[in-house]
XYZ file of N, CA, C and O in Angstrom:
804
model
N 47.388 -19.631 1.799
C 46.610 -20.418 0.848
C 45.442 -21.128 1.532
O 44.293 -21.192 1.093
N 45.931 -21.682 2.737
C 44.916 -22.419 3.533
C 43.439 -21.567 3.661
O 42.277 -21.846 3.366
N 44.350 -19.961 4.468
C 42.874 -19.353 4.529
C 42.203 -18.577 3.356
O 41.241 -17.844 3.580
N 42.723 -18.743 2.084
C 42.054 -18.281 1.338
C 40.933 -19.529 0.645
O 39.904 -19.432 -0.024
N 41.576 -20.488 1.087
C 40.517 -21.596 0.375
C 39.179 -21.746 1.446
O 37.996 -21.999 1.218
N 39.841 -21.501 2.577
C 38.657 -21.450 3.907
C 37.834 -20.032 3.300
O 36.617 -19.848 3.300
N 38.564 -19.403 2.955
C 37.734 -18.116 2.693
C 36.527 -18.316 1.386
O 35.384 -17.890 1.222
N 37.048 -18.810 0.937
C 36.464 -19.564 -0.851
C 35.299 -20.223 -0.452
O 34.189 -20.045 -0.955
N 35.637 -21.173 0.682
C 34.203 -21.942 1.076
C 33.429 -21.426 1.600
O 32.335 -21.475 1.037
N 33.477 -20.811 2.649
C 32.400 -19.942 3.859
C 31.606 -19.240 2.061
O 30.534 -19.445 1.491
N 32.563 -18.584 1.805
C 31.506 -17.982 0.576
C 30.912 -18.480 -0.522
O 30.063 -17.909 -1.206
N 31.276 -19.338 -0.650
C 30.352 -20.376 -1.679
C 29.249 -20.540 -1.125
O 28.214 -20.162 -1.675
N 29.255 -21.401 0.608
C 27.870 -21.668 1.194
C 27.427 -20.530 1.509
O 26.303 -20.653 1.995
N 27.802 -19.372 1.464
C 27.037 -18.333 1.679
C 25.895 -17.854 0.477
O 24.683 -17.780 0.683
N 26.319 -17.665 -0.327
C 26.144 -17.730 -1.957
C 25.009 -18.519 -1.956
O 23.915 -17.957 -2.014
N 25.101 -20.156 -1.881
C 24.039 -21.077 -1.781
C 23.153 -20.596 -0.846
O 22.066 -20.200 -1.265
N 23.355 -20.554 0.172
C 22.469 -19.927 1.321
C 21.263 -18.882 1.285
O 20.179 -18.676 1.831
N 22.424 -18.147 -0.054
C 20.953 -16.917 -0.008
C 20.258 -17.569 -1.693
O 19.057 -17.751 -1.893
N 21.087 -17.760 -2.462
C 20.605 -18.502 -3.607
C 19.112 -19.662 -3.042
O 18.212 -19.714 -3.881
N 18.969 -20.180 -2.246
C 18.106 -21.128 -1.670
C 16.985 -20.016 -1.146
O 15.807 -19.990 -1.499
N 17.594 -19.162 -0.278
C 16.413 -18.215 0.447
C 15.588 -17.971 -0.320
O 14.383 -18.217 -0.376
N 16.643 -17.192 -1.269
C 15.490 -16.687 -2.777
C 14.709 -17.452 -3.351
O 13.571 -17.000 -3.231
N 14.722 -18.376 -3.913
C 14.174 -19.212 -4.305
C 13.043 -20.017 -3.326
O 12.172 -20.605 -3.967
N 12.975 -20.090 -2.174
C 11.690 -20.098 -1.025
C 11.154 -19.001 -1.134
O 10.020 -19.230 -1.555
N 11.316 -17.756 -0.982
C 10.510 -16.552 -0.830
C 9.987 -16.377 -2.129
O 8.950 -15.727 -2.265
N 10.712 -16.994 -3.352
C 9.840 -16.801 -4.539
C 8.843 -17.609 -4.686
O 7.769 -17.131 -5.050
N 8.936 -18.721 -4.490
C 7.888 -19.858 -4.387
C 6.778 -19.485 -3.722
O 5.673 -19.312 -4.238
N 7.082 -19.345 -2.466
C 5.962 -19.370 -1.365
C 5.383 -18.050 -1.531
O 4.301 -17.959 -0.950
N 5.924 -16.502 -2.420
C 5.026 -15.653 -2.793
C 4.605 -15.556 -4.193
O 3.504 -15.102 -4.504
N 5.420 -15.955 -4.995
C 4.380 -15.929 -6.126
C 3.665 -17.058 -6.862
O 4.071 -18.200 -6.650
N 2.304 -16.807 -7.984
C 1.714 -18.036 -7.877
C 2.410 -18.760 -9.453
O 2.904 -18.164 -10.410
N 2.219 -20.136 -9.251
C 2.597 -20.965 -9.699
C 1.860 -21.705 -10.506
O 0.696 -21.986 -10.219
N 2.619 -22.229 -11.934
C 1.299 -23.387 -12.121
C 1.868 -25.289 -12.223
O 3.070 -25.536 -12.120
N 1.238 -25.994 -12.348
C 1.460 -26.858 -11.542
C 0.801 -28.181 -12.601
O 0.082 -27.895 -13.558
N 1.082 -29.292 -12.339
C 0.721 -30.629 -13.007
C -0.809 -30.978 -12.959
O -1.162 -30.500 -11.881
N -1.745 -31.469 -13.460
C -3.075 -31.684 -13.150
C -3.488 -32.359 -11.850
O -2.645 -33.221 -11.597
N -4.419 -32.321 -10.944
C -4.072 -32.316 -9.508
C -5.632 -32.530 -9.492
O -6.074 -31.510 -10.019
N -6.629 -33.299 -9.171
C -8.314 -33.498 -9.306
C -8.532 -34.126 -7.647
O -8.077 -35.241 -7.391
N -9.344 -33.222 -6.440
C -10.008 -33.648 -5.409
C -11.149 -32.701 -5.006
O -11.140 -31.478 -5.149
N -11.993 -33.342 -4.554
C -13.175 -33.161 -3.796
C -12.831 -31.804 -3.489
O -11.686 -31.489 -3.163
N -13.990 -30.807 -3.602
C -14.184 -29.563 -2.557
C -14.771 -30.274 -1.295
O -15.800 -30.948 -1.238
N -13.603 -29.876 0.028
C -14.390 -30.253 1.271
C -15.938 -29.951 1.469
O -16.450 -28.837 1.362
N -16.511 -30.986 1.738
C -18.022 -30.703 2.466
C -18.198 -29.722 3.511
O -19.138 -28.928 3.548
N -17.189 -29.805 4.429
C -17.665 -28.980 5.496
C -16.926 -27.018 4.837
O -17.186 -25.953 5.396
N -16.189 -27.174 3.784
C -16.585 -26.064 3.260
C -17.090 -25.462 2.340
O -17.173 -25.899 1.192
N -17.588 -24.123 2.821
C -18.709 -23.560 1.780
C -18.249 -22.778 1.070
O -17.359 -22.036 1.484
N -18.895 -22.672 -0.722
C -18.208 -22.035 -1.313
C -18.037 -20.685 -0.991
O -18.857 -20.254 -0.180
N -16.677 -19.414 -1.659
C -16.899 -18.573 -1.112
C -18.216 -17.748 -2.193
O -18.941 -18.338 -2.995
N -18.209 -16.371 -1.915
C -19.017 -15.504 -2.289
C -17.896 -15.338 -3.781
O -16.668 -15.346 -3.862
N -18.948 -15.196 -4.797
C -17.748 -14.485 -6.383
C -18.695 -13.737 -6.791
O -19.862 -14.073 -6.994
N -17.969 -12.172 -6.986
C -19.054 -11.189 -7.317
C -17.716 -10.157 -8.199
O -16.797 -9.593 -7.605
N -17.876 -10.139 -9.262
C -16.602 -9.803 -10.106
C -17.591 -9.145 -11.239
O -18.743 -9.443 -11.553
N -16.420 -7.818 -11.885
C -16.786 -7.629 -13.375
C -15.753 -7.163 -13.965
O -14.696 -6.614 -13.655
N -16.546 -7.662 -15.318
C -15.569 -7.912 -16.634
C -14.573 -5.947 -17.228
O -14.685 -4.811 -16.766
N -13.935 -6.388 -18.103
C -13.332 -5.026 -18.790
C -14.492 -4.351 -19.305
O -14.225 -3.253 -19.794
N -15.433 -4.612 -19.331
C -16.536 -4.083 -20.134
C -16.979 -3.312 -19.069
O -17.286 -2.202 -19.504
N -17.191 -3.414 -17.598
C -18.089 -3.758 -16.493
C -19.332 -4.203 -16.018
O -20.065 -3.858 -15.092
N -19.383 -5.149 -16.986
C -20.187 -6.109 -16.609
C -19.988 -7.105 -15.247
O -18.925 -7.636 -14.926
N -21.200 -7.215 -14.573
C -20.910 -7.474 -13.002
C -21.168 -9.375 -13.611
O -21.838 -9.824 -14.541
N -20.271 -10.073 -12.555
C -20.632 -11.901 -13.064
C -20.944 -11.920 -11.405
O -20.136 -11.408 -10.631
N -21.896 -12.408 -11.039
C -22.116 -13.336 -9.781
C -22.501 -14.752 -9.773
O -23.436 -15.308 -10.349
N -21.682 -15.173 -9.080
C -21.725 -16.839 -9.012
C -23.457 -16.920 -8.444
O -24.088 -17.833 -8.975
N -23.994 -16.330 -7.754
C -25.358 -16.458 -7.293
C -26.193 -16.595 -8.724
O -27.066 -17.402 -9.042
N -25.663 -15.629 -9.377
C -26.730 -16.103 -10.501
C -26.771 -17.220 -11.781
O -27.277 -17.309 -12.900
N -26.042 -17.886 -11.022
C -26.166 -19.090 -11.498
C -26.702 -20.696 -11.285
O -26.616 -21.731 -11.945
N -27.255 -20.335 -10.092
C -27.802 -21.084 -9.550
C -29.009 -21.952 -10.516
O -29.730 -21.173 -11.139
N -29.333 -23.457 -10.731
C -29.595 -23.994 -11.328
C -28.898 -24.737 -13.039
O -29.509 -25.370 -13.900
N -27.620 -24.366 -12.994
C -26.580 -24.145 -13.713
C -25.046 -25.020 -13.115
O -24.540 -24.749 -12.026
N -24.648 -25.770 -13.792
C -23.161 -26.372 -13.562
C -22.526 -25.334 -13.766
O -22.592 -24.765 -14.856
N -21.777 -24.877 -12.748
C -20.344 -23.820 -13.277
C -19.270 -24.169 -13.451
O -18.850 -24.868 -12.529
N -18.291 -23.928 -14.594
C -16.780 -24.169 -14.098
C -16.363 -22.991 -13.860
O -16.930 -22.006 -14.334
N -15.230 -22.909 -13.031
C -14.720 -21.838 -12.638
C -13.276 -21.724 -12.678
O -12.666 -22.140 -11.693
N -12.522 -21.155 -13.795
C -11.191 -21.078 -13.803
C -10.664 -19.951 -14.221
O -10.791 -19.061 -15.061
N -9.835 -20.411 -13.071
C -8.864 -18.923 -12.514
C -7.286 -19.212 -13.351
O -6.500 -20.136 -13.141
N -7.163 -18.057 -14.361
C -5.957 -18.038 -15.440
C -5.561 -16.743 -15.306
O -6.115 -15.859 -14.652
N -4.352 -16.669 -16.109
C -3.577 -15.673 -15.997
C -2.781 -15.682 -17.788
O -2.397 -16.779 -18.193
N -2.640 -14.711 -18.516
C -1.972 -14.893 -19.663
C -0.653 -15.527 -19.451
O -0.303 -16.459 -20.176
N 0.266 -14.980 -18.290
C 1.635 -15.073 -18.700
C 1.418 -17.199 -18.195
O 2.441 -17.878 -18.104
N 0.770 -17.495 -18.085
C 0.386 -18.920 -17.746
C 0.279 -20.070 -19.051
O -0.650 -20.462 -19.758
N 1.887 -20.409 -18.955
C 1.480 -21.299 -20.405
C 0.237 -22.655 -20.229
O -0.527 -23.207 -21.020
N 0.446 -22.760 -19.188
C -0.590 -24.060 -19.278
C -2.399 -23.745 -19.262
O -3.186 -24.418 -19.926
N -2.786 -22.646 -18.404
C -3.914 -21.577 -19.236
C -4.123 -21.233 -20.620
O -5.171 -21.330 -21.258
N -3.092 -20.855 -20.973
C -2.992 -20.448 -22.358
C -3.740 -21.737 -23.481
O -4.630 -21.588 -24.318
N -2.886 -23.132 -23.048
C -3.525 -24.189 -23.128
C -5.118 -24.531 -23.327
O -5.818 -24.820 -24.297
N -5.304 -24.378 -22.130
C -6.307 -25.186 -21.476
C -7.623 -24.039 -21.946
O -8.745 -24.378 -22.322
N -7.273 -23.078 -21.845
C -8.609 -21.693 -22.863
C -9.678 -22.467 -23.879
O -10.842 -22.853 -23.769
N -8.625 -22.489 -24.969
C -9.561 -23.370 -26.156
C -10.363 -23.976 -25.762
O -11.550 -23.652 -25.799
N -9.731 -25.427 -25.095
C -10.882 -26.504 -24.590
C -12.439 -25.787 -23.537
O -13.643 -26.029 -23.446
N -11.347 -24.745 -22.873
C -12.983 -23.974 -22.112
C -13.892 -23.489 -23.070
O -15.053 -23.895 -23.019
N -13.602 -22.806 -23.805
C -14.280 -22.161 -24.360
C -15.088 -23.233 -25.496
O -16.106 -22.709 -25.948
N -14.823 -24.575 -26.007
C -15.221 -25.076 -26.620
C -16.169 -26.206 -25.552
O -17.000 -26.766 -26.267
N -16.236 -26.504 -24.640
C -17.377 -26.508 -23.452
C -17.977 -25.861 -23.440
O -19.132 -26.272 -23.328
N -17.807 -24.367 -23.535
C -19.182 -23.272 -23.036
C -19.702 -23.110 -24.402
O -20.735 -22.441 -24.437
N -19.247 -23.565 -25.610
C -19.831 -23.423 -27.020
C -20.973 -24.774 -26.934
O -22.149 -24.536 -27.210
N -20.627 -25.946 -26.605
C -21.119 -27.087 -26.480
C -22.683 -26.709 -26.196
O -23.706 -26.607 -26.873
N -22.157 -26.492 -24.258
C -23.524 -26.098 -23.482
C -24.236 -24.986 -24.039
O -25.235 -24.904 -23.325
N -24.297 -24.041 -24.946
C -24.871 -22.594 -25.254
C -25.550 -23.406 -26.316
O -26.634 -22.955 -26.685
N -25.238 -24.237 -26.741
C -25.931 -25.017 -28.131
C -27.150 -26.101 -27.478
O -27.767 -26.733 -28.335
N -27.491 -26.326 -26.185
C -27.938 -27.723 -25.765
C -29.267 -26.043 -25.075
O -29.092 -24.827 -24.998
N -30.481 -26.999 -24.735
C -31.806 -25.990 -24.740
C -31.528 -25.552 -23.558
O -31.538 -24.322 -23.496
N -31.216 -26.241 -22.327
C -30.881 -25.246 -21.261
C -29.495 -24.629 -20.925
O -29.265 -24.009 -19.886
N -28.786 -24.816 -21.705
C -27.202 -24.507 -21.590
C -26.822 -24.581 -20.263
O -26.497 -23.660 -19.515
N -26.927 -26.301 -19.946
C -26.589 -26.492 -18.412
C -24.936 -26.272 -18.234
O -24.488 -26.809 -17.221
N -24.225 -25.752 -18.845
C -22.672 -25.681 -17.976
C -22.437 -24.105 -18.725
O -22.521 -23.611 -19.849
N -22.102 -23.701 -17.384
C -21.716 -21.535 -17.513
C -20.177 -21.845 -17.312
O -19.755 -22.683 -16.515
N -19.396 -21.061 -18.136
C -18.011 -21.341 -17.791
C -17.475 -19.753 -17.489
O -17.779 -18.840 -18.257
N -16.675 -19.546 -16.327
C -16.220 -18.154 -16.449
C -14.950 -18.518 -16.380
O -14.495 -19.489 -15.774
N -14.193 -17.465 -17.216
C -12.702 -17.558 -16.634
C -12.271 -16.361 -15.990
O -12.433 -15.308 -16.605
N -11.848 -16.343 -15.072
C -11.414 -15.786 -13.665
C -10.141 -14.901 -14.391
O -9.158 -15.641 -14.433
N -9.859 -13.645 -14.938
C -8.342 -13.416 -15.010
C -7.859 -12.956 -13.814
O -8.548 -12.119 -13.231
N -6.365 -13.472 -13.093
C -5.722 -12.996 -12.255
C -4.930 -12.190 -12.102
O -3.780 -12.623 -12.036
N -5.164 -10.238 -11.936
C -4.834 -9.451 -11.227
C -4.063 -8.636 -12.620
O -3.162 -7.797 -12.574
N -4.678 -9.138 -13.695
C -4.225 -8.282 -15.200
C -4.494 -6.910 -15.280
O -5.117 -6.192 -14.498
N -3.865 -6.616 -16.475
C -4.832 -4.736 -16.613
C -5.334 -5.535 -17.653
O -4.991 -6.561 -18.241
N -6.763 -4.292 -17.702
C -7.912 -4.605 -18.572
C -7.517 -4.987 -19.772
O -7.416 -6.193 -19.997
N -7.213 -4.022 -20.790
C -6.430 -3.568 -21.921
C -5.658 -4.769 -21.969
O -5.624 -5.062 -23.164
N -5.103 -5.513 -21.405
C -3.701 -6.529 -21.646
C -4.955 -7.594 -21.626
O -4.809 -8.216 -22.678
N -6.017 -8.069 -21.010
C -7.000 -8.987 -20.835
C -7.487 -8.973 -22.323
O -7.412 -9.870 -23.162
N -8.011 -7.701 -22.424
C -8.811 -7.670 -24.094
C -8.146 -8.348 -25.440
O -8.512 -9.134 -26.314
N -6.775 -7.482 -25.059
C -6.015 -7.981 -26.072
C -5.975 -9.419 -26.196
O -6.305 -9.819 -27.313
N -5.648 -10.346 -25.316
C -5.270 -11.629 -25.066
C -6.952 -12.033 -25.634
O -6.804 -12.682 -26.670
N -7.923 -11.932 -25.430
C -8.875 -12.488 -25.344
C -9.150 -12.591 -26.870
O -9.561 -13.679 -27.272
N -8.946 -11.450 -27.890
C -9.235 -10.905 -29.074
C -8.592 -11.941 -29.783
O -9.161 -12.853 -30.383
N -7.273 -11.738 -29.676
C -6.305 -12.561 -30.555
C -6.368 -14.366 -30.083
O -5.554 -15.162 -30.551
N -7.229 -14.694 -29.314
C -7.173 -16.010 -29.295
C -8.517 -16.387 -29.367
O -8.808 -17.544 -29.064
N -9.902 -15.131 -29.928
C -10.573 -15.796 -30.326
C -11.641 -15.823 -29.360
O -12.744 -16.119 -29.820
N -11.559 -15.551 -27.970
C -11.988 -16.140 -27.182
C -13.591 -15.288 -26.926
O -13.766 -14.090 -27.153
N -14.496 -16.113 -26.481
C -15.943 -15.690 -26.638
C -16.580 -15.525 -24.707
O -17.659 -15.054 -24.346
N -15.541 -16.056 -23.879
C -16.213 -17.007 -22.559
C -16.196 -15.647 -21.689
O -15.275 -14.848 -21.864
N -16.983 -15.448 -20.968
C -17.134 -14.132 -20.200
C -15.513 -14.504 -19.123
O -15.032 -15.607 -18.862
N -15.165 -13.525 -18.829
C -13.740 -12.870 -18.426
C -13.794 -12.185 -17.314
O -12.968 -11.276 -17.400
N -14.563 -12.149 -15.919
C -14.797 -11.664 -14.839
C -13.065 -11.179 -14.402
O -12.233 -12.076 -14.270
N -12.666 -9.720 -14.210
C -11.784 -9.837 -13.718
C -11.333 -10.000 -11.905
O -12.177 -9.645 -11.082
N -10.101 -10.500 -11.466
C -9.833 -10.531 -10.240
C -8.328 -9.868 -10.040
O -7.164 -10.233 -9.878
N -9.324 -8.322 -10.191
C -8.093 -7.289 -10.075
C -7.447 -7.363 -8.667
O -6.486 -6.598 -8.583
N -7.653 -7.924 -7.768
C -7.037 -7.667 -6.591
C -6.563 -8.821 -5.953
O -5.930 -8.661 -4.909
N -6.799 -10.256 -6.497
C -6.385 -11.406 -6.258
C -6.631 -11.886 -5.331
O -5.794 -12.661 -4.869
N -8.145 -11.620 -4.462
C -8.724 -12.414 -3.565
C -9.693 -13.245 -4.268
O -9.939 -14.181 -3.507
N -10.307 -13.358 -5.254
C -10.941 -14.351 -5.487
C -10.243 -15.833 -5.856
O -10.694 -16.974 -5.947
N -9.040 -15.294 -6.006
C -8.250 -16.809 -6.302
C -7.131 -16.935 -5.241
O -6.343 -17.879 -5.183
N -7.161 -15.686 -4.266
C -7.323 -16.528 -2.576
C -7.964 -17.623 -2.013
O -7.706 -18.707 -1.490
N -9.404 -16.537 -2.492
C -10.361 -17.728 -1.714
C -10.791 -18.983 -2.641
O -11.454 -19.810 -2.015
N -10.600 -19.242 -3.740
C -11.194 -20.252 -4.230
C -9.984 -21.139 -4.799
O -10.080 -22.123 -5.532
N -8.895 -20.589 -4.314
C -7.549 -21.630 -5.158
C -6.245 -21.873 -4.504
O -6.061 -21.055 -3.603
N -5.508 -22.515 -4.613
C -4.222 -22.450 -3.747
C -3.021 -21.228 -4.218
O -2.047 -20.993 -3.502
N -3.233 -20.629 -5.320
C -2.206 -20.181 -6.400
C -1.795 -20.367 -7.379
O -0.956 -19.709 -7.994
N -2.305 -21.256 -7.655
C -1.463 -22.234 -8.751
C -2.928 -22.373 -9.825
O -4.097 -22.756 -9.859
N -1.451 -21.520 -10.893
C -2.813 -21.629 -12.058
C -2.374 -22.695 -13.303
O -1.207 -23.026 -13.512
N -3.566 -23.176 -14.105
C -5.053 -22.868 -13.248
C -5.187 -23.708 -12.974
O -4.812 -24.862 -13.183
N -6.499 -22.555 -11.785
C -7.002 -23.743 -10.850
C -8.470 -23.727 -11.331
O -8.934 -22.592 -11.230
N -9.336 -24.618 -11.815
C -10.716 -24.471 -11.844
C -11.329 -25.004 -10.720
O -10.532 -25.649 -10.040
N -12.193 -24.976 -10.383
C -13.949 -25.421 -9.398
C -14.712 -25.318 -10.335
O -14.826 -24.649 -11.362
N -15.490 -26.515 -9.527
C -16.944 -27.217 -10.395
C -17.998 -26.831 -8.982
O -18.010 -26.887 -7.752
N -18.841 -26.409 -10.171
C -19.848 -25.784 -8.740
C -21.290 -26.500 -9.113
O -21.841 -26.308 -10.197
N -21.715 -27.168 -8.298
C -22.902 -28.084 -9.361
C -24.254 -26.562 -9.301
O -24.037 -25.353 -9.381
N -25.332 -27.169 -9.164
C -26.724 -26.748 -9.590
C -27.355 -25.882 -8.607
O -28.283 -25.099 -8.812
N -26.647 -26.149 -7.343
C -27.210 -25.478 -5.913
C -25.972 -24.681 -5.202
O -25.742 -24.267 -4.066
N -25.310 -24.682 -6.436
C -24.238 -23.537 -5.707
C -22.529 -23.851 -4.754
O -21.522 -23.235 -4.407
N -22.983 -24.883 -4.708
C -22.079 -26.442 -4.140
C -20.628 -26.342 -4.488
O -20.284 -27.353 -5.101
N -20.001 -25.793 -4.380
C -18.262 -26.260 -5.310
C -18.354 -28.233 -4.611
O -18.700 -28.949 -3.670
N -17.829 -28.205 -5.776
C -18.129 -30.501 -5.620
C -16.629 -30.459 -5.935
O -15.999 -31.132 -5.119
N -15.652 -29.714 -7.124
C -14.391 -30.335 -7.520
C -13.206 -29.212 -7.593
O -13.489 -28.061 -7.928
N -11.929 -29.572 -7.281
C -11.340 -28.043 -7.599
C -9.873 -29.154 -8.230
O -9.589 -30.196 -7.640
N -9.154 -28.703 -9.396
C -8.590 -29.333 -10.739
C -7.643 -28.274 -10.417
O -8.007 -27.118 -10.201
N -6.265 -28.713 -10.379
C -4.999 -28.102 -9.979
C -4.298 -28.264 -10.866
O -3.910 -29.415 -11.068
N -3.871 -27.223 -11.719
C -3.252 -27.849 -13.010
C -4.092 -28.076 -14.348
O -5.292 -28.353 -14.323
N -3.276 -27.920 -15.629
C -4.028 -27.596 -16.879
C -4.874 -29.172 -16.860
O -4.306 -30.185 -16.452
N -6.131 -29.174 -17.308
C -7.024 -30.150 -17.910
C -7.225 -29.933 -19.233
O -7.128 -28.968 -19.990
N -7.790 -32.041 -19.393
C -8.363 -32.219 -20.574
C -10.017 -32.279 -20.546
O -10.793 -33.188 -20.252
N -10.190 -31.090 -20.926
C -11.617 -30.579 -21.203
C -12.260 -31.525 -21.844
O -13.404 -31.479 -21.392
N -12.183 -32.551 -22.816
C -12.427 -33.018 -24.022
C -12.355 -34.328 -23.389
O -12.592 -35.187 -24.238
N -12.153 -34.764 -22.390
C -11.419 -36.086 -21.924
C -12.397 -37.179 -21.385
O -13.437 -36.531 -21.269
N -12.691 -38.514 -20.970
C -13.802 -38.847 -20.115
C -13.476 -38.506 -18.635
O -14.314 -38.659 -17.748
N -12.346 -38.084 -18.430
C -12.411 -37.743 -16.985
C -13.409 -36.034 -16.532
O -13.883 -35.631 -15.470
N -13.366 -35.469 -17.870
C -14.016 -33.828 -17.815
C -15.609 -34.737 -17.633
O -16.276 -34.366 -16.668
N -16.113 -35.680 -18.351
C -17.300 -36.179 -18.421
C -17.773 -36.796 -17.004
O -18.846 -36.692 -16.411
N -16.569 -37.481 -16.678
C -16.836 -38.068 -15.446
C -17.521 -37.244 -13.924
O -18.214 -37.548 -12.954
N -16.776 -35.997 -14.502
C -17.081 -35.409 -13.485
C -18.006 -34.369 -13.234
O -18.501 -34.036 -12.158
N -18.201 -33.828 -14.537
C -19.889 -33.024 -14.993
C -21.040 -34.304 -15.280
O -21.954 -34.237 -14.459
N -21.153 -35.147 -16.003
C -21.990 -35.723 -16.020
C -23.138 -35.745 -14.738
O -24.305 -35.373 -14.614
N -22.210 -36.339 -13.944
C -23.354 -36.889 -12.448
C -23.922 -35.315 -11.742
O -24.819 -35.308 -10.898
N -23.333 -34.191 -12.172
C -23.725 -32.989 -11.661
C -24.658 -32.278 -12.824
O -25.036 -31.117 -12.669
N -24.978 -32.980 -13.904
C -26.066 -32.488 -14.960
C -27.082 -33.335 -15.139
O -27.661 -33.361 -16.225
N -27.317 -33.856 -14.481
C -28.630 -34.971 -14.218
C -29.673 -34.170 -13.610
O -29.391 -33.612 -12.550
N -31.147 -33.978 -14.236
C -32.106 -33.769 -14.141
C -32.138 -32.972 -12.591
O -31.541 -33.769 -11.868
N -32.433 -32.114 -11.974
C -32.987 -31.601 -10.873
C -33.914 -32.722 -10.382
O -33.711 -33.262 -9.295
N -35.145 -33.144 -11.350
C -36.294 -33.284 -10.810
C -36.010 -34.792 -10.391
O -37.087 -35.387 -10.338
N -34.829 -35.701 -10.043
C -34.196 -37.040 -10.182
C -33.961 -36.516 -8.707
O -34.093 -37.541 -8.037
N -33.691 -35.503 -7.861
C -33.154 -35.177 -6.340
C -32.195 -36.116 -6.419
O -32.271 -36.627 -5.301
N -31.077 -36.861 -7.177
C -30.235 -37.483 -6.987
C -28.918 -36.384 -6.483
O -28.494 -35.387 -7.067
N -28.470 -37.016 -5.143
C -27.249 -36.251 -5.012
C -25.737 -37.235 -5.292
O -25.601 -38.435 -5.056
N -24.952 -36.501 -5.731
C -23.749 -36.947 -5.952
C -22.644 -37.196 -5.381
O -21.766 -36.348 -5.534
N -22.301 -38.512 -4.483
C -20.726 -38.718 -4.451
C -19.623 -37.840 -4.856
O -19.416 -37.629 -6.051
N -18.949 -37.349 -3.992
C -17.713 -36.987 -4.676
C -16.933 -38.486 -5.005
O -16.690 -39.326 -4.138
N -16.584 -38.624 -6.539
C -15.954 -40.090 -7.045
C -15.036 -39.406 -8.094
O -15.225 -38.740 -9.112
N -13.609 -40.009 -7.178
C -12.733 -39.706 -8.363
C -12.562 -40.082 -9.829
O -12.539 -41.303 -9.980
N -12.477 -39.602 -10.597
C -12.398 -40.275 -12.273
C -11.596 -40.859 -12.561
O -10.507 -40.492 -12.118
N -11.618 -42.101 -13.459
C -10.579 -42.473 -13.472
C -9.716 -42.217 -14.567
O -10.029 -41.971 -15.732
N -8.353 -42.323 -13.946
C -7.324 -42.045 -14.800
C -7.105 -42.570 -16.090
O -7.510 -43.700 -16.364
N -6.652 -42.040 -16.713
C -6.375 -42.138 -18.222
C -5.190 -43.158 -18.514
O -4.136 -42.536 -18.650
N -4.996 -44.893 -18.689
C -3.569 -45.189 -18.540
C -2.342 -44.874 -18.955
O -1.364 -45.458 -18.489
C-alpha cells in the first residue's frame, strides 16, 4: 500500500510537471492577447521597414506615408479583443478621410491569415480600412511583442512615437491625448514629448 501511494505521487508530480511544461512552451510560442499596455517607442529605435500587400494585391508601404499620422495595428480574427477594437479603427480612419488632409492613415496589419478567411471577416463586419496582409509574421516580429493587438503610432516623419499593447479605446481622451500633439501643423516644427496619457479613473 505504502508503495503504491509512493507510486500515486511520483506520478501526480509527474503529470504536473509536464502539464506546466506545456503550458510554458505554449505561451512563450504562441501569440497572445493581453490587457491595454501604452509606452513610448524607444528613441534610440528606428522604426522597422513595412512593405506589405493586401488580398487584392495591393502593395501598402509605410514610406508612403510620410507626412501623415499612422496607426498601425496588428490583429488577427481568432482575436476577441481585435475583433473589438476594429469598429473603433475603422471609425478613426472614417473621421480623418472626412477632414481636408486626412491627417491619420490607419492600416490593419492581419496576422499570418489566408486571404479568403481575411475577406470574409472583413465583409461581414463591414469593414472599409485597408488590410495589408502579414502572411509570414515578421512584420509583427518586428513591430510587436505578439500580443494582439498591438498598434504603433507613427507620427508625420515616419517616427513610431507609441506602441498600445492590448485592445484600446479609440474614442477615448487618452486616443486624443496621444494623436493630438502628433497632428499639429508641420509648419509649427514643434516636436513632441513622449507624455503618457492620462488614465481614465
Amino acid at each position: 500500500m505504502n508503495r503504491l501511494k509512493a507510486w500515486s505521487g511520483r506520478a501526480y508530480r509527474k503529470t504536473l510537471w509536464h502539464t506546466g511544461l506545456t503550458l510554458v512552451l505554449l505561451l512563450s510560442s504562441a501569440p497572445l492577447w493581453a490587457i491595454e499596455r501604452i509606452q513610448a517607442w524607444p528613441r534610440q529605435r528606428a522604426a522597422p521597414a513595412l512593405e506589405l500587400v493586401d488580398a487584392s494585391g495591393k502593395a501598402w508601404r509605410l514610406a508612403d506615408f510620410k507626412g501623415q499620422v499612422v496607426v498601425l495595428n496588428f490583429w488577427a480574427s481568432w482575436c476577441e479583443p481585435c475583433r473589438t477594437e476594429l469598429p473603433q479603427l475603422q471609425q478613426l480612419s472614417m473621421q480623418s478621410a472626412g477632414t481636408r488632409d486626412a491627417s491619420v492613415a490607419v492600416l490593419a496589419v492581419n496576422y499570418k491569415e489566408d486571404a479568403d478567411k481575411v475577406n470574409r471577416f472583413i465583409q461581414d463586419a463591414g469593414l472599409t480600412l485597408p488590410v495589408p496582409l502579414d502572411r509570414d509574421g515578421r512584420a509583427a516580429q518586428a513591430w510587436t511583442p505578439r500580443i494582439f493587438p498591438t498598434t504603433v503610432v507613427v507620427d508625420r516623419h515616419g517616427r513610431a512615437r507609441w506602441q498600445i499593447v492590448g485592445e484600446f479605446d479609440w474614442a477615448s481622451d487618452a486616443a486624443r491625448q496621444l494623436l493630438d500633439p502628433l497632428l499639429l501643423p508641420p509648419k509649427m516644427g514643434r516636436r513632441v514629448s513622449p507624455h503618457l496619457p492620462d488614465k481614465a479613473p
